[in-house]
Structures are given as structure tokens and as C-alpha cells.
PDB file of C-alpha atoms in Angstrom:
ATOM      1  CA  MET A  17      36.489 -12.131  59.866  1.00 51.00           C
ATOM      2  CA  PRO A  18      38.986 -12.412  56.948  1.00 58.00           C
ATOM      3  CA  PHE A  19      37.862 -10.877  53.647  1.00 59.00           C
ATOM      4  CA  PHE A  20      37.945 -14.281  51.891  1.00 70.00           C
ATOM      5  CA  ALA A  21      35.609 -15.993  54.389  1.00 80.00           C
ATOM      6  CA  PRO A  22      32.652 -17.450  52.415  1.00 88.00           C
ATOM      7  CA  ALA A  23      30.176 -16.534  55.191  1.00 82.00           C
ATOM      8  CA  GLY A  24      27.350 -18.368  53.439  1.00 81.00           C
ATOM      9  CA  ARG A  25      27.294 -16.108  50.365  1.00 88.00           C
ATOM     10  CA  SER A  26      26.721 -18.307  47.315  1.00 90.00           C
ATOM     11  CA  LEU A  27      29.083 -16.664  44.820  1.00 92.00           C
ATOM     12  CA  GLN A  28      31.829 -16.165  47.381  1.00 93.00           C
ATOM     13  CA  THR A  29      31.495 -19.766  48.566  1.00 93.00           C
ATOM     14  CA  LEU A  30      31.888 -21.083  45.011  1.00 93.00           C
ATOM     15  CA  LEU A  31      34.853 -18.795  44.320  1.00 94.00           C
ATOM     16  CA  PHE A  32      36.415 -19.903  47.614  1.00 94.00           C
ATOM     17  CA  ALA A  33      35.893 -23.571  46.668  1.00 94.00           C
ATOM     18  CA  PHE A  34      37.412 -22.978  43.223  1.00 95.00           C
ATOM     19  CA  ILE A  35      40.547 -21.277  44.586  1.00 95.00           C
ATOM     20  CA  ILE A  36      41.288 -23.832  47.289  1.00 95.00           C
ATOM     21  CA  GLY A  37      40.382 -26.591  44.825  1.00 95.00           C
ATOM     22  CA  ILE A  38      42.990 -25.387  42.327  1.00 96.00           C
ATOM     23  CA  LEU A  39      45.656 -25.016  45.013  1.00 95.00           C
ATOM     24  CA  ASN A  40      45.042 -28.391  46.649  1.00 94.00           C
ATOM     25  CA  ASN A  41      44.539 -30.416  43.464  1.00 90.00           C
ATOM     26  CA  PHE A  42      47.533 -28.897  41.733  1.00 94.00           C
ATOM     27  CA  TYR A  43      50.381 -31.318  42.431  1.00 94.00           C
ATOM     28  CA  GLN A  44      48.309 -34.438  41.855  1.00 90.00           C
ATOM     29  CA  ALA A  45      46.964 -33.341  38.468  1.00 93.00           C
ATOM     30  CA  TYR A  46      49.899 -31.229  37.285  1.00 95.00           C
ATOM     31  CA  SER A  47      52.623 -33.825  37.891  1.00 93.00           C
ATOM     32  CA  SER A  48      50.501 -36.544  36.277  1.00 91.00           C
ATOM     33  CA  TYR A  49      49.918 -34.645  33.043  1.00 93.00           C
ATOM     34  CA  TYR A  50      53.103 -32.667  32.428  1.00 94.00           C
ATOM     35  CA  SER A  51      54.870 -36.043  32.516  1.00 91.00           C
ATOM     36  CA  ILE A  52      52.882 -37.078  29.444  1.00 91.00           C
ATOM     37  CA  SER A  53      53.357 -34.008  27.249  1.00 93.00           C
ATOM     38  CA  ALA A  54      57.006 -33.506  28.321  1.00 93.00           C
ATOM     39  CA  ALA A  55      57.830 -37.217  28.040  1.00 92.00           C
ATOM     40  CA  GLN A  56      60.645 -36.754  25.527  1.00 92.00           C
ATOM     41  CA  SER A  57      62.386 -34.113  27.649  1.00 94.00           C
ATOM     42  CA  LEU A  58      62.138 -36.287  30.757  1.00 93.00           C
ATOM     43  CA  GLN A  59      63.567 -39.267  28.894  1.00 93.00           C
ATOM     44  CA  ASN A  60      66.417 -37.061  27.675  1.00 93.00           C
ATOM     45  CA  PHE A  61      67.008 -36.061  31.309  1.00 94.00           C
ATOM     46  CA  LEU A  62      67.398 -39.721  32.270  1.00 93.00           C
ATOM     47  CA  ASN A  63      69.743 -40.392  29.366  1.00 93.00           C
ATOM     48  CA  VAL A  64      71.932 -37.351  30.037  1.00 94.00           C
ATOM     49  CA  SER A  65      72.022 -38.023  33.804  1.00 93.00           C
ATOM     50  CA  TYR A  66      73.404 -41.527  33.392  1.00 92.00           C
ATOM     51  CA  ALA A  67      75.662 -40.553  30.491  1.00 91.00           C
ATOM     52  CA  ALA A  68      77.308 -37.976  32.784  1.00 91.00           C
ATOM     53  CA  ARG A  69      78.246 -40.911  35.064  1.00 90.00           C
ATOM     54  CA  GLY A  70      79.626 -42.915  32.187  1.00 89.00           C
ATOM     55  CA  VAL A  71      76.598 -45.220  32.023  1.00 89.00           C
ATOM     56  CA  GLU A  72      74.942 -45.725  28.661  1.00 87.00           C
ATOM     57  CA  LEU A  73      71.296 -46.723  28.857  1.00 86.00           C
ATOM     58  CA  SER A  74      69.979 -49.215  26.340  1.00 87.00           C
ATOM     59  CA  GLU A  75      66.562 -48.602  24.854  1.00 87.00           C
ATOM     60  CA  GLY A  76      65.101 -51.305  27.089  1.00 87.00           C
ATOM     61  CA  LYS A  77      66.615 -49.912  30.289  1.00 89.00           C
ATOM     62  CA  LEU A  78      65.469 -46.405  29.396  1.00 88.00           C
ATOM     63  CA  LEU A  79      61.943 -47.697  28.848  1.00 88.00           C
ATOM     64  CA  TRP A  80      61.929 -49.436  32.244  1.00 90.00           C
ATOM     65  CA  LEU A  81      63.324 -46.385  34.045  1.00 90.00           C
ATOM     66  CA  TRP A  82      60.887 -44.061  32.324  1.00 89.00           C
ATOM     67  CA  SER A  83      57.912 -46.317  33.049  1.00 89.00           C
ATOM     68  CA  PHE A  84      58.917 -46.584  36.697  1.00 89.00           C
ATOM     69  CA  ASN A  85      59.232 -42.789  37.008  1.00 88.00           C
ATOM     70  CA  LEU A  86      55.933 -42.262  35.233  1.00 86.00           C
ATOM     71  CA  ASN A  87      54.082 -44.705  37.494  1.00 89.00           C
ATOM     72  CA  SER A  88      55.874 -43.748  40.710  1.00 88.00           C
ATOM     73  CA  LEU A  89      52.963 -41.436  41.523  1.00 88.00           C
ATOM     74  CA  TYR A  90      50.727 -44.463  42.060  1.00 88.00           C
ATOM     75  CA  ILE A  91      53.165 -45.908  44.591  1.00 89.00           C
ATOM     76  CA  GLY A  92      52.965 -42.691  46.606  1.00 89.00           C
ATOM     77  CA  ASN A  93      49.187 -42.556  46.263  1.00 88.00           C
ATOM     78  CA  ILE A  94      48.781 -46.072  47.655  1.00 89.00           C
ATOM     79  CA  LEU A  95      51.108 -45.374  50.583  1.00 87.00           C
ATOM     80  CA  GLY A  96      49.319 -42.113  51.369  1.00 86.00           C
ATOM     81  CA  THR A  97      45.878 -43.704  51.275  1.00 85.00           C
ATOM     82  CA  VAL A  98      46.861 -46.189  53.997  1.00 84.00           C
ATOM     83  CA  PHE A  99      47.297 -43.427  56.594  1.00 84.00           C
ATOM     84  CA  THR A 100      44.747 -40.892  55.378  1.00 87.00           C
ATOM     85  CA  SER A 101      41.719 -41.856  57.446  1.00 85.00           C
ATOM     86  CA  TRP A 102      43.569 -42.018  60.771  1.00 88.00           C
ATOM     87  CA  LEU A 103      45.489 -38.781  60.198  1.00 91.00           C
ATOM     88  CA  CYS A 104      42.415 -36.799  59.133  1.00 91.00           C
ATOM     89  CA  GLU A 105      40.383 -37.989  62.099  1.00 90.00           C
ATOM     90  CA  HIS A 106      43.141 -37.299  64.644  1.00 92.00           C
ATOM     91  CA  PHE A 107      44.693 -34.087  63.334  1.00 93.00           C
ATOM     92  CA  GLY A 108      41.836 -32.542  61.406  1.00 93.00           C
ATOM     93  CA  ARG A 109      41.298 -31.460  57.841  1.00 94.00           C
ATOM     94  CA  LYS A 110      43.002 -28.083  58.179  1.00 95.00           C
ATOM     95  CA  MET A 111      46.190 -29.472  59.742  1.00 96.00           C
ATOM     96  CA  ILE A 112      46.546 -32.207  57.107  1.00 95.00           C
ATOM     97  CA  LEU A 113      45.996 -29.662  54.318  1.00 96.00           C
ATOM     98  CA  LEU A 114      48.659 -27.417  55.837  1.00 96.00           C
ATOM     99  CA  LEU A 115      51.257 -30.135  56.456  1.00 96.00           C
ATOM    100  CA  SER A 116      50.701 -31.831  53.104  1.00 96.00           C
ATOM    101  CA  ASN A 117      51.066 -28.535  51.241  1.00 96.00           C
ATOM    102  CA  CYS A 118      54.346 -27.899  53.075  1.00 97.00           C
ATOM    103  CA  GLY A 119      55.569 -31.361  52.092  1.00 96.00           C
ATOM    104  CA  ILE A 120      54.406 -30.958  48.489  1.00 96.00           C
ATOM    105  CA  PHE A 121      56.310 -27.662  48.279  1.00 97.00           C
ATOM    106  CA  GLY A 122      59.418 -29.517  49.448  1.00 96.00           C
ATOM    107  CA  ALA A 123      58.837 -32.352  46.963  1.00 96.00           C
ATOM    108  CA  SER A 124      58.545 -29.874  44.082  1.00 96.00           C
ATOM    109  CA  PHE A 125      61.700 -28.106  45.266  1.00 97.00           C
ATOM    110  CA  PHE A 126      63.739 -31.321  45.377  1.00 97.00           C
ATOM    111  CA  SER A 127      62.345 -32.450  42.016  1.00 96.00           C
ATOM    112  CA  THR A 128      63.608 -29.187  40.542  1.00 96.00           C
ATOM    113  CA  LEU A 129      67.024 -29.663  42.167  1.00 97.00           C
ATOM    114  CA  ALA A 130      67.131 -33.177  40.733  1.00 96.00           C
ATOM    115  CA  ILE A 131      66.697 -31.784  37.222  1.00 96.00           C
ATOM    116  CA  VAL A 132      69.330 -29.079  37.721  1.00 95.00           C
ATOM    117  CA  PHE A 133      71.980 -31.426  39.164  1.00 96.00           C
ATOM    118  CA  LEU A 134      71.079 -34.480  37.034  1.00 94.00           C
ATOM    119  CA  LEU A 135      69.976 -36.678  39.942  1.00 95.00           C
ATOM    120  CA  PRO A 136      67.342 -39.129  38.629  1.00 94.00           C
ATOM    121  CA  GLU A 137      67.188 -40.995  41.965  1.00 94.00           C
ATOM    122  CA  LEU A 138      66.256 -37.789  43.791  1.00 96.00           C
ATOM    123  CA  PHE A 139      63.679 -37.046  41.108  1.00 95.00           C
ATOM    124  CA  LEU A 140      62.072 -40.457  41.611  1.00 94.00           C
ATOM    125  CA  ILE A 141      62.064 -40.244  45.421  1.00 95.00           C
ATOM    126  CA  SER A 142      60.656 -36.716  45.434  1.00 96.00           C
ATOM    127  CA  ARG A 143      57.856 -37.749  43.040  1.00 94.00           C
ATOM    128  CA  ILE A 144      56.887 -40.674  45.287  1.00 95.00           C
ATOM    129  CA  PHE A 145      57.032 -38.460  48.387  1.00 95.00           C
ATOM    130  CA  GLY A 146      55.005 -35.738  46.661  1.00 95.00           C
ATOM    131  CA  ALA A 147      52.399 -38.266  45.522  1.00 94.00           C
ATOM    132  CA  LEU A 148      52.124 -39.680  49.050  1.00 94.00           C
ATOM    133  CA  LEU A 149      51.464 -36.216  50.453  1.00 95.00           C
ATOM    134  CA  SER A 150      49.137 -35.240  47.627  1.00 93.00           C
ATOM    135  CA  SER A 151      47.095 -38.354  48.416  1.00 92.00           C
ATOM    136  CA  LEU A 152      46.772 -37.185  52.026  1.00 93.00           C
ATOM    137  CA  ASN A 153      45.962 -33.701  50.778  1.00 94.00           C
ATOM    138  CA  PHE A 154      43.365 -34.948  48.318  1.00 92.00           C
ATOM    139  CA  CYS A 155      41.502 -37.014  50.916  1.00 91.00           C
ATOM    140  CA  ALA A 156      41.598 -34.228  53.519  1.00 94.00           C
ATOM    141  CA  PHE A 157      40.363 -31.810  50.871  1.00 95.00           C
ATOM    142  CA  ALA A 158      37.517 -34.170  49.924  1.00 93.00           C
ATOM    143  CA  LEU A 159      36.361 -34.239  53.558  1.00 93.00           C
ATOM    144  CA  PHE A 160      36.800 -30.488  53.796  1.00 95.00           C
ATOM    145  CA  VAL A 161      34.580 -29.641  50.796  1.00 94.00           C
ATOM    146  CA  ILE A 162      31.874 -31.991  52.061  1.00 92.00           C
ATOM    147  CA  GLU A 163      31.855 -30.522  55.561  1.00 92.00           C
ATOM    148  CA  PHE A 164      32.346 -26.756  55.244  1.00 92.00           C
ATOM    149  CA  PRO A 165      29.421 -25.584  53.030  1.00 90.00           C
ATOM    150  CA  SER A 166      25.757 -25.431  53.940  1.00 87.00           C
ATOM    151  CA  THR A 167      23.561 -28.283  52.717  1.00 85.00           C
ATOM    152  CA  LYS A 168      22.037 -26.241  49.881  1.00 87.00           C
ATOM    153  CA  LEU A 169      25.466 -25.435  48.409  1.00 90.00           C
ATOM    154  CA  ARG A 170      27.239 -28.715  49.130  1.00 91.00           C
ATOM    155  CA  GLY A 171      26.536 -30.404  45.806  1.00 91.00           C
ATOM    156  CA  LEU A 172      27.597 -27.361  43.794  1.00 92.00           C
ATOM    157  CA  VAL A 173      30.768 -26.915  45.856  1.00 93.00           C
ATOM    158  CA  ILE A 174      31.737 -30.567  45.284  1.00 92.00           C
ATOM    159  CA  PHE A 175      31.104 -30.124  41.548  1.00 93.00           C
ATOM    160  CA  VAL A 176      33.281 -26.988  41.371  1.00 93.00           C
ATOM    161  CA  SER A 177      36.042 -28.728  43.311  1.00 90.00           C
ATOM    162  CA  GLY A 178      35.942 -31.643  40.884  1.00 88.00           C
ATOM    163  CA  VAL A 179      36.244 -29.297  37.903  1.00 93.00           C
ATOM    164  CA  CYS A 180      39.451 -27.906  39.433  1.00 94.00           C
ATOM    165  CA  TYR A 181      41.281 -31.193  38.846  1.00 93.00           C
ATOM    166  CA  ASN A 182      40.448 -31.075  35.139  1.00 93.00           C
ATOM    167  CA  VAL A 183      41.529 -27.435  34.915  1.00 95.00           C
ATOM    168  CA  VAL A 184      44.924 -28.205  36.474  1.00 95.00           C
ATOM    169  CA  ALA A 185      45.347 -31.343  34.341  1.00 94.00           C
ATOM    170  CA  ASN A 186      44.943 -29.216  31.216  1.00 95.00           C
ATOM    171  CA  ILE A 187      47.399 -26.640  32.565  1.00 95.00           C
ATOM    172  CA  GLY A 188      49.969 -29.389  33.125  1.00 94.00           C
ATOM    173  CA  MET A 189      49.444 -30.876  29.678  1.00 94.00           C
ATOM    174  CA  LEU A 190      49.691 -27.485  27.945  1.00 96.00           C
ATOM    175  CA  LEU A 191      52.759 -26.278  29.842  1.00 96.00           C
ATOM    176  CA  GLY A 192      54.479 -29.597  29.183  1.00 94.00           C
ATOM    177  CA  MET A 193      54.346 -29.023  25.421  1.00 95.00           C
ATOM    178  CA  ASP A 194      57.631 -28.135  23.719  1.00 92.00           C
ATOM    179  CA  VAL A 195      56.298 -24.777  22.514  1.00 94.00           C
ATOM    180  CA  LEU A 196      55.762 -23.698  26.146  1.00 94.00           C
ATOM    181  CA  LEU A 197      57.850 -25.208  28.977  1.00 94.00           C
ATOM    182  CA  GLY A 198      58.363 -28.765  27.775  1.00 91.00           C
ATOM    183  CA  GLN A 199      62.012 -28.180  26.920  1.00 93.00           C
ATOM    184  CA  ASN A 200      62.730 -26.285  30.136  1.00 95.00           C
ATOM    185  CA  LEU A 201      62.148 -28.877  32.830  1.00 95.00           C
ATOM    186  CA  GLU A 202      63.532 -26.721  35.657  1.00 95.00           C
ATOM    187  CA  ILE A 203      60.821 -24.104  35.140  1.00 96.00           C
ATOM    188  CA  LEU A 204      58.127 -26.645  34.252  1.00 96.00           C
ATOM    189  CA  ILE A 205      58.624 -28.609  37.475  1.00 96.00           C
ATOM    190  CA  GLY A 206      59.579 -25.617  39.633  1.00 96.00           C
ATOM    191  CA  PHE A 207      56.307 -23.932  38.669  1.00 96.00           C
ATOM    192  CA  GLY A 208      54.562 -26.471  40.899  1.00 94.00           C
ATOM    193  CA  MET A 209      55.998 -24.733  43.969  1.00 96.00           C
ATOM    194  CA  VAL A 210      53.892 -21.610  43.342  1.00 96.00           C
ATOM    195  CA  PRO A 211      50.422 -23.091  44.054  1.00 96.00           C
ATOM    196  CA  SER A 212      51.877 -25.143  46.923  1.00 96.00           C
ATOM    197  CA  PHE A 213      53.168 -21.948  48.515  1.00 96.00           C
ATOM    198  CA  PHE A 214      49.771 -20.284  48.236  1.00 96.00           C
ATOM    199  CA  GLY A 215      48.176 -23.524  49.431  1.00 95.00           C
ATOM    200  CA  ILE A 216      50.215 -23.191  52.628  1.00 96.00           C
ATOM    201  CA  LEU A 217      49.060 -19.594  53.121  1.00 95.00           C
ATOM    202  CA  THR A 218      45.385 -20.398  52.561  1.00 94.00           C
ATOM    203  CA  SER A 219      45.562 -23.464  54.821  1.00 95.00           C
ATOM    204  CA  ILE A 220      46.899 -21.296  57.649  1.00 94.00           C
ATOM    205  CA  ALA A 221      44.009 -18.871  57.214  1.00 92.00           C
ATOM    206  CA  LEU A 222      41.288 -21.541  57.089  1.00 93.00           C
ATOM    207  CA  GLU A 223      39.095 -22.512  60.007  1.00 93.00           C
ATOM    208  CA  GLU A 224      38.753 -26.197  60.832  1.00 94.00           C
ATOM    209  CA  THR A 225      35.435 -27.657  59.667  1.00 93.00           C
ATOM    210  CA  PRO A 226      32.493 -27.316  62.091  1.00 91.00           C
ATOM    211  CA  LYS A 227      31.802 -31.049  61.924  1.00 90.00           C
ATOM    212  CA  PHE A 228      35.322 -32.019  62.997  1.00 92.00           C
ATOM    213  CA  LEU A 229      35.385 -29.453  65.803  1.00 90.00           C
ATOM    214  CA  LEU A 230      32.024 -30.581  67.161  1.00 87.00           C
ATOM    215  CA  LEU A 231      32.326 -34.360  66.835  1.00 87.00           C
ATOM    216  CA  ASN A 232      36.059 -34.981  67.176  1.00 86.00           C
ATOM    217  CA  ARG A 233      37.134 -32.109  69.413  1.00 87.00           C
ATOM    218  CA  GLU A 234      33.764 -31.630  71.170  1.00 83.00           C
ATOM    219  CA  ASN A 235      34.356 -27.878  71.097  1.00 88.00           C
ATOM    220  CA  THR A 236      31.004 -26.205  70.504  1.00 87.00           C
ATOM    221  CA  GLU A 237      32.409 -22.678  70.766  1.00 89.00           C
ATOM    222  CA  LYS A 238      34.969 -23.211  67.997  1.00 91.00           C
ATOM    223  CA  ALA A 239      32.410 -25.089  65.920  1.00 89.00           C
ATOM    224  CA  LEU A 240      30.093 -22.062  66.069  1.00 89.00           C
ATOM    225  CA  LYS A 241      32.987 -19.798  65.075  1.00 91.00           C
ATOM    226  CA  ALA A 242      33.768 -22.047  62.109  1.00 90.00           C
ATOM    227  CA  LEU A 243      30.097 -22.073  61.085  1.00 88.00           C
ATOM    228  CA  GLN A 244      30.116 -18.278  61.103  1.00 90.00           C
ATOM    229  CA  PHE A 245      33.277 -18.288  58.965  1.00 92.00           C
ATOM    230  CA  TYR A 246      31.927 -20.699  56.344  1.00 92.00           C
ATOM    231  CA  GLN A 247      28.156 -20.299  56.443  1.00 90.00           C
ATOM    232  CA  GLY A 248      27.613 -16.913  58.101  1.00 86.00           C
ATOM    233  CA  ASP A 249      24.062 -16.003  58.996  1.00 81.00           C
ATOM    234  CA  SER A 250      22.609 -18.005  56.115  1.00 72.00           C
ATOM    235  CA  VAL A 251      21.798 -20.832  58.547  1.00 75.00           C
ATOM    236  CA  ASP A 252      20.549 -21.215  62.088  1.00 73.00           C
ATOM    237  CA  GLN A 253      23.915 -22.119  63.588  1.00 74.00           C
ATOM    238  CA  LYS A 254      22.700 -23.965  66.671  1.00 77.00           C
ATOM    239  CA  ARG A 255      20.261 -25.929  64.566  1.00 81.00           C
ATOM    240  CA  ALA A 256      23.064 -26.747  62.111  1.00 79.00           C
ATOM    241  CA  LEU A 257      25.167 -28.164  64.958  1.00 79.00           C
ATOM    242  CA  ALA A 258      22.216 -30.232  66.146  1.00 78.00           C
ATOM    243  CA  GLU A 259      21.837 -31.624  62.607  1.00 79.00           C
ATOM    244  CA  ILE A 260      25.515 -32.635  62.601  1.00 75.00           C
ATOM    245  CA  VAL A 261      25.049 -34.565  65.846  1.00 74.00           C
ATOM    246  CA  LYS A 262      21.871 -36.187  64.519  1.00 74.00           C
ATOM    247  CA  GLU A 263      23.666 -37.213  61.313  1.00 68.00           C
ATOM    248  CA  LYS A 264      26.422 -38.869  63.347  1.00 60.00           C
ATOM    249  CA  GLN A 265      23.874 -40.796  65.419  1.00 62.00           C
ATOM    250  CA  LYS A 266      22.152 -42.062  62.261  1.00 57.00           C
ATOM    251  CA  ASN A 267      25.467 -43.177  60.791  1.00 55.00           C
ATOM    252  CA  GLU A 268      26.368 -45.025  63.989  1.00 53.00           C
ATOM    253  CA  GLU A 269      23.021 -46.829  63.926  1.00 50.00           C
ATOM    254  CA  LYS A 270      23.657 -47.946  60.341  1.00 52.00           C
ATOM    255  CA  GLN A 271      27.190 -49.166  61.001  1.00 56.00           C
ATOM    256  CA  ARG A 272      27.690 -52.913  60.809  1.00 56.00           C
ATOM    257  CA  PRO A 273      30.731 -55.122  61.416  1.00 61.00           C
ATOM    258  CA  ILE A 274      33.005 -55.479  58.397  1.00 57.00           C
ATOM    259  CA  LEU A 275      32.809 -59.282  58.566  1.00 63.00           C
ATOM    260  CA  GLN A 276      29.030 -59.149  58.339  1.00 64.00           C
ATOM    261  CA  MET A 277      29.184 -56.926  55.249  1.00 59.00           C
ATOM    262  CA  LEU A 278      31.742 -59.213  53.600  1.00 61.00           C
ATOM    263  CA  ARG A 279      29.569 -62.243  54.322  1.00 70.00           C
ATOM    264  CA  GLU A 280      26.569 -60.504  52.738  1.00 64.00           C
ATOM    265  CA  LEU A 281      28.670 -59.582  49.702  1.00 59.00           C
ATOM    266  CA  PHE A 282      29.551 -63.222  49.028  1.00 68.00           C
ATOM    267  CA  THR A 283      26.183 -64.734  49.960  1.00 72.00           C
ATOM    268  CA  GLN A 284      23.775 -62.264  48.324  1.00 68.00           C
ATOM    269  CA  ARG A 285      23.962 -62.431  44.541  1.00 64.00           C
ATOM    270  CA  HIS A 286      22.408 -59.011  43.830  1.00 58.00           C
ATOM    271  CA  LEU A 287      25.237 -57.260  45.711  1.00 51.00           C
ATOM    272  CA  ARG A 288      27.837 -58.697  43.328  1.00 51.00           C
ATOM    273  CA  TYR A 289      26.121 -57.993  40.007  1.00 54.00           C
TER     274      TYR A 289
END
């Protein structure tokens, strides 16, 4: 078993959750917040890029271009959310984490190239692409942190993972200040490749979640191996698998058609207020 396997140990499980939380939340939070503190440098990049082509941007055009670049992350997030559920259920949490980290690394790389070679269009496209993949990554990670820990540690693991976003957001805001990396956009943006690279390495080393292996792949042997990796001997593994199956059965019993739920939403006043 790898040395970083949580194996049900409380402190190691929380440290594990913190590390993978930082690595997998990094692009989403970092790119959102360095854009705010390094706003002047990014606007200068747009001005210089178009000036090099002989195009002078008016104040209004610059504002529109800057606003579009700033909000391009939301476009990617919306596009990524559309496919998240299907991809996670068909390919698994581990595979989506791995592929999205690879794509995010590429997006950070091309964003850096865009700064170096004064290519604002490439910068915009790479931000949208990175946001799309970070949306996939974020949703796969959310499923992952819910499914890998034992029940007694699940709430704490989710809390630690949520804190990671705030930690990275503060890192992005601080590094984007002029006194740090705000005036050196190549390094500021290129720095995002570092956690993505380590995110790829950790994703390779992870086991798929026991719940996905048991319910989606119907592979009890691999599910037991994953339980040993994440929860060790802290739980009765066969009983834990039985609980997963029981939980699925309860959820299926509670499922109702979407049209019925919509009808109840519009006909029952207490559901709307």
C-alpha cells in the first residue's frame, strides 16, 4: 500500500483530503482571484497586444474585452457542468480527476504562452477551456470526498476540502498583487501548472472510490481493495459494502419522476417559500 494511503487513520485522512483538495481546487480558485488583484496588468496586456497589431483600443472596448475575459470562467463552468454527471458515472471519479488535471495543465500552459506572445484570443480560449475542465474536476472531486472516507470522518473531510478553496483563493489574490507577481504575468499564470502537475501524479496513484467500483462496475474485489486503501481496518469492510448497497436501494425507492417533482413545486405553496 502506498505511504500516502489514508487507511482509515484520522489525521492521515484529513491531511490526504487537504492535499488533494488544494491540488484539485487550485485552478478554479486561483484563476478567479489573481484576475482581480492583477487586473491592471491584465488590462495592460490587452492594450499592448492590440497595439502591437496597430489596433488602438478605446476605453469602452477595453472595458468590454476585460469584462469578457474576467467572466469567461463562468462560460467554461456552465459548459463543464452539462457533461459532469454523465462523465463521472461512466468513467469514474479517478479518471475524470486525472483527465481534467491533464487538461488544466495544458490550459495553464497555453495561457502562459498567450501572455508571452501577446495572443489575447489564445488567453481567452485557454481560460474557457480551463474553466470547463475545472468544473468537471470540481464535481468529480466533490463526489470523491463524499465517497472515499468512512462515515465518521465524512463531515470533517468535506469541511477540510471546502477550506482548501478559500486557501487557494487567498494565494491567488496575494500573488496577484504588484508587490509579488502581479507585474509578472508569465510567472503568475505559469505558476498554476505546478499544482496541476502534482494533481496528475496524485490522481494516478489514487484508487477509485469503493462506491463507484461496487455500484457502477460491480467489482467487489476492487471495491474491497479501495476500502482497504481509504479506510483500512477501521471498518468492517464487508459490512461497509453492504451499507453502500442498502443506501443505493433506499435512494432508488425515494426517486420520483422529474415531472412529478416539478408539479409539486408549482402546486404546493410551502415548497416555494
